[in-house]
Amino acid sequence: MPSVLDLAPVMPVAVIDDVADAVPLARALVAGGLPAIEVTLRTPVALEAIEAIASQVPDAVVGAGTVISAPGVASAVAAGAQFLVSPGWTDALLTAMWASGVPYLPGVSTTSEVVTLLERGVREMKFFPAEAAGGTAYLTSLAGPLPQARFCPTGGISLASAPEYLALPNVGCVGGTWMLPADALAARDWGRVEALAREAAALATVS
């Protein structure tokens, strides 16, 4: 599998409350051109949702987000997660993610964290919370001294601001939720989700 950062310009971040929504939601995102889907481990059904997507939506590359512990790593991979995303990292979490055998994006928000991860052989990271931690200006500043680091910025990014991030040489993709608006999910309006996903996927041609 190519790097998860290179699958699409945008990685949808999905918070799934009803496992019955997992498969149609994933199918809508994939149909719209966004195959890499981060399902956050913030709800009781998150692992079931990952398992359902992994088994029933073969064109999706489903990952687990908000992974914050070694047991969380093990549970996510057992459910079928094909990549892991954390909002931050510790030595124990980093070791567990490395040992999992699947790609992972540890979260960073400071230069020292980036340097430490580079020292440990990690070159792909989540930049979180992107807007609050300095946004495109911060990432631009990192590109000069640390060009080997690549990021998936997540947190506060919108359709309007995403192109500014995607134009940076050290950004592979961005994470976002705007293609999964709460009212569309509540109405199970998968056609609208697909349309919003297609709009986000088109950013690859304009960045």
CSV table of C-alpha atoms in Angstrom, one decimal:
chain,number,residue,atom,x,y,z
A,1,MET,CA,0.0,0.0,0.0
A,2,PRO,CA,1.3,3.5,-0.8
A,3,SER,CA,1.7,5.9,2.1
A,4,VAL,CA,-1.6,6.8,3.6
A,5,LEU,CA,-0.6,10.4,3.1
A,6,ASP,CA,-0.7,9.8,-0.7
A,7,LEU,CA,-4.1,8.1,-1.1
A,8,ALA,CA,-6.2,11.3,-1.3
A,9,PRO,CA,-5.7,15.0,-0.5
A,10,VAL,CA,-8.2,14.7,2.3
A,11,MET,CA,-8.6,12.1,5.1
A,12,PRO,CA,-12.1,12.2,6.5
A,13,VAL,CA,-12.2,12.0,10.3
A,14,ALA,CA,-15.4,10.1,11.2
A,15,VAL,CA,-17.0,9.9,14.6
A,16,ILE,CA,-19.5,7.0,14.3
A,17,ASP,CA,-22.3,6.7,16.9
A,18,ASP,CA,-24.4,4.0,15.2
A,19,VAL,CA,-22.6,1.0,13.7
A,20,ALA,CA,-25.3,0.7,11.1
A,21,ASP,CA,-24.0,4.0,9.6
A,22,ALA,CA,-20.4,2.7,9.1
A,23,VAL,CA,-20.7,0.9,5.8
A,24,PRO,CA,-22.9,3.4,3.9
A,25,LEU,CA,-20.8,6.3,5.2
A,26,ALA,CA,-17.6,4.6,4.0
A,27,ARG,CA,-19.1,3.7,0.7
A,28,ALA,CA,-20.2,7.3,0.1
A,29,LEU,CA,-16.7,8.6,1.0
A,30,VAL,CA,-15.0,6.0,-1.3
A,31,ALA,CA,-17.4,6.8,-4.1
A,32,GLY,CA,-16.5,10.5,-3.7
A,33,GLY,CA,-12.8,9.7,-4.1
A,34,LEU,CA,-11.7,9.6,-0.4
A,35,PRO,CA,-10.7,6.0,0.4
A,36,ALA,CA,-8.6,6.7,3.5
A,37,ILE,CA,-11.0,7.0,6.4
A,38,GLU,CA,-10.0,7.7,10.0
A,39,VAL,CA,-12.6,6.3,12.4
A,40,THR,CA,-12.0,7.8,15.8
A,41,LEU,CA,-12.0,5.6,18.9
A,42,ARG,CA,-14.3,8.1,20.7
A,43,THR,CA,-17.6,6.1,20.6
A,44,PRO,CA,-18.6,2.7,22.0
A,45,VAL,CA,-19.2,1.3,18.5
A,46,ALA,CA,-15.9,2.6,16.9
A,47,LEU,CA,-14.2,-0.8,16.8
A,48,GLU,CA,-17.3,-2.5,15.4
A,49,ALA,CA,-17.5,0.3,12.8
A,50,ILE,CA,-13.9,-0.3,11.8
A,51,GLU,CA,-14.6,-4.1,11.6
A,52,ALA,CA,-17.7,-3.5,9.4
A,53,ILE,CA,-15.9,-1.2,7.0
A,54,ALA,CA,-12.9,-3.4,6.8
A,55,SER,CA,-15.0,-6.4,5.9
A,56,GLN,CA,-17.7,-4.9,3.7
A,57,VAL,CA,-16.0,-2.0,1.9
A,58,PRO,CA,-13.0,-3.4,0.2
A,59,ASP,CA,-12.0,-0.2,-1.6
A,60,ALA,CA,-11.8,1.7,1.7
A,61,VAL,CA,-8.6,2.0,3.6
A,62,VAL,CA,-9.9,2.3,7.2
A,63,GLY,CA,-7.8,3.5,10.0
A,64,ALA,CA,-8.3,4.1,13.7
A,65,GLY,CA,-7.9,7.6,15.1
A,66,THR,CA,-7.6,8.9,18.7
A,67,VAL,CA,-5.4,5.9,19.5
A,68,ILE,CA,-3.9,6.8,22.9
A,69,SER,CA,-2.8,3.5,24.4
A,70,ALA,CA,-1.1,0.2,23.7
A,71,PRO,CA,-4.3,-1.7,24.3
A,72,GLY,CA,-6.0,0.7,21.9
A,73,VAL,CA,-3.5,-0.2,19.3
A,74,ALA,CA,-4.1,-3.9,19.7
A,75,SER,CA,-7.8,-3.6,19.7
A,76,ALA,CA,-7.8,-1.4,16.6
A,77,VAL,CA,-5.6,-3.7,14.6
A,78,ALA,CA,-7.6,-6.7,15.7
A,79,ALA,CA,-10.7,-5.0,14.4
A,80,GLY,CA,-9.1,-4.5,11.0
A,81,ALA,CA,-7.6,-1.0,11.1
A,82,GLN,CA,-5.1,-0.6,8.3
A,83,PHE,CA,-3.4,2.4,9.8
A,84,LEU,CA,-3.3,4.2,13.2
A,85,VAL,CA,-3.5,7.9,14.1
A,86,SER,CA,-2.8,9.4,17.5
A,87,PRO,CA,-3.3,13.0,18.7
A,88,GLY,CA,0.0,12.8,20.5
A,89,TRP,CA,2.5,10.1,21.6
A,90,THR,CA,4.4,8.6,24.4
A,91,ASP,CA,7.3,6.1,24.3
A,92,ALA,CA,4.9,3.3,25.2
A,93,LEU,CA,2.4,4.3,22.5
A,94,LEU,CA,5.0,4.8,19.9
A,95,THR,CA,6.5,1.3,20.6
A,96,ALA,CA,3.1,-0.3,20.3
A,97,MET,CA,2.3,1.4,17.1
A,98,TRP,CA,5.6,0.4,15.6
A,99,ALA,CA,5.1,-3.2,16.7
A,100,SER,CA,1.6,-3.3,15.2
A,101,GLY,CA,2.9,-3.8,11.7
A,102,VAL,CA,0.6,-1.2,10.2
A,103,PRO,CA,1.4,2.4,9.2
A,104,TYR,CA,0.9,5.0,11.9
A,105,LEU,CA,0.8,8.8,12.2
A,106,PRO,CA,1.8,9.9,15.7
A,107,GLY,CA,0.6,13.4,16.6
A,108,VAL,CA,3.0,16.3,17.0
A,109,SER,CA,2.6,20.0,17.6
A,110,THR,CA,6.2,21.1,18.5
A,111,THR,CA,9.5,21.1,16.7
A,112,SER,CA,11.1,19.0,19.4
A,113,GLU,CA,8.5,16.3,19.0
A,114,VAL,CA,9.2,16.2,15.2
A,115,VAL,CA,12.9,16.0,15.8
A,116,THR,CA,12.5,13.2,18.3
A,117,LEU,CA,10.4,11.2,15.9
A,118,LEU,CA,12.8,11.8,13.1
A,119,GLU,CA,15.5,10.5,15.3
A,120,ARG,CA,13.5,7.3,15.8
A,121,GLY,CA,13.0,6.8,12.1
A,122,VAL,CA,9.4,8.2,11.9
A,123,ARG,CA,9.0,10.5,8.9
A,124,GLU,CA,5.2,10.8,8.6
A,125,MET,CA,3.2,12.4,11.3
A,126,LYS,CA,-0.1,14.0,12.2
A,127,PHE,CA,0.1,17.8,13.0
A,128,PHE,CA,-2.5,18.4,15.6
A,129,PRO,CA,-4.3,20.6,16.5
A,130,ALA,CA,-3.3,22.2,13.2
A,131,GLU,CA,-5.0,25.6,13.4
A,132,ALA,CA,-4.4,26.1,17.1
A,133,ALA,CA,-0.8,25.0,16.9
A,134,GLY,CA,0.2,27.5,14.2
A,135,GLY,CA,-1.3,26.3,11.0
A,136,THR,CA,0.4,26.8,7.7
A,137,ALA,CA,2.8,29.4,9.0
A,138,TYR,CA,4.2,26.8,11.5
A,139,LEU,CA,4.4,24.1,8.9
A,140,THR,CA,6.2,26.4,6.5
A,141,SER,CA,8.7,27.2,9.2
A,142,LEU,CA,9.4,23.4,9.7
A,143,ALA,CA,9.9,22.7,6.0
A,144,GLY,CA,13.3,24.4,5.9
A,145,PRO,CA,15.2,22.8,8.7
A,146,LEU,CA,13.2,19.5,8.7
A,147,PRO,CA,12.3,18.8,5.0
A,148,GLN,CA,12.3,15.0,5.6
A,149,ALA,CA,9.2,15.2,7.8
A,150,ARG,CA,5.7,14.9,6.1
A,151,PHE,CA,2.5,15.8,7.8
A,152,CYS,CA,-1.3,15.2,7.8
A,153,PRO,CA,-2.5,18.4,9.5
A,154,THR,CA,-5.8,17.9,11.3
A,155,GLY,CA,-7.9,20.2,13.5
A,156,GLY,CA,-9.9,23.2,12.4
A,157,ILE,CA,-9.3,22.8,8.7
A,158,SER,CA,-12.1,23.5,6.3
A,159,LEU,CA,-12.7,23.2,2.5
A,160,ALA,CA,-11.6,26.9,2.2
A,161,SER,CA,-8.3,26.5,4.2
A,162,ALA,CA,-7.3,23.0,3.0
A,163,PRO,CA,-5.7,24.2,-0.3
A,164,GLU,CA,-3.3,26.5,1.7
A,165,TYR,CA,-2.1,23.4,3.6
A,166,LEU,CA,-2.0,21.1,0.5
A,167,ALA,CA,0.2,23.6,-1.3
A,168,LEU,CA,3.0,23.1,1.3
A,169,PRO,CA,5.9,20.8,0.3
A,170,ASN,CA,5.8,18.9,3.6
A,171,VAL,CA,2.0,18.2,3.6
A,172,GLY,CA,0.8,15.0,2.1
A,173,CYS,CA,-2.9,15.3,2.9
A,174,VAL,CA,-5.1,17.0,5.5
A,175,GLY,CA,-7.6,15.6,7.9
A,176,GLY,CA,-11.1,17.0,8.2
A,177,THR,CA,-14.7,16.5,9.1
A,178,TRP,CA,-16.5,19.1,6.8
A,179,MET,CA,-17.6,16.4,4.4
A,180,LEU,CA,-19.4,14.7,7.3
A,181,PRO,CA,-21.8,17.4,8.5
A,182,ALA,CA,-23.9,16.5,11.5
A,183,ASP,CA,-27.2,17.1,9.8
A,184,ALA,CA,-26.3,14.9,6.8
A,185,LEU,CA,-25.3,12.1,9.1
A,186,ALA,CA,-28.4,12.5,11.2
A,187,ALA,CA,-30.5,12.3,8.0
A,188,ARG,CA,-28.4,9.5,6.6
A,189,ASP,CA,-28.0,11.6,3.5
A,190,TRP,CA,-25.2,9.6,1.9
A,191,GLY,CA,-25.7,11.3,-1.4
A,192,ARG,CA,-24.7,14.6,0.2
A,193,VAL,CA,-21.7,13.0,1.9
A,194,GLU,CA,-20.6,11.6,-1.5
A,195,ALA,CA,-21.0,15.0,-3.1
A,196,LEU,CA,-19.0,16.7,-0.4
A,197,ALA,CA,-16.3,14.0,-0.6
A,198,ARG,CA,-16.0,14.5,-4.3
A,199,GLU,CA,-15.6,18.2,-3.8
A,200,ALA,CA,-12.8,17.5,-1.3
A,201,ALA,CA,-11.1,14.9,-3.5
A,202,ALA,CA,-11.0,17.5,-6.3
A,203,LEU,CA,-8.6,19.6,-4.2
A,204,ALA,CA,-5.8,17.3,-5.6
A,205,THR,CA,-6.1,19.0,-8.9
A,206,VAL,CA,-6.0,22.6,-7.5
A,207,SER,CA,-3.3,22.3,-4.8
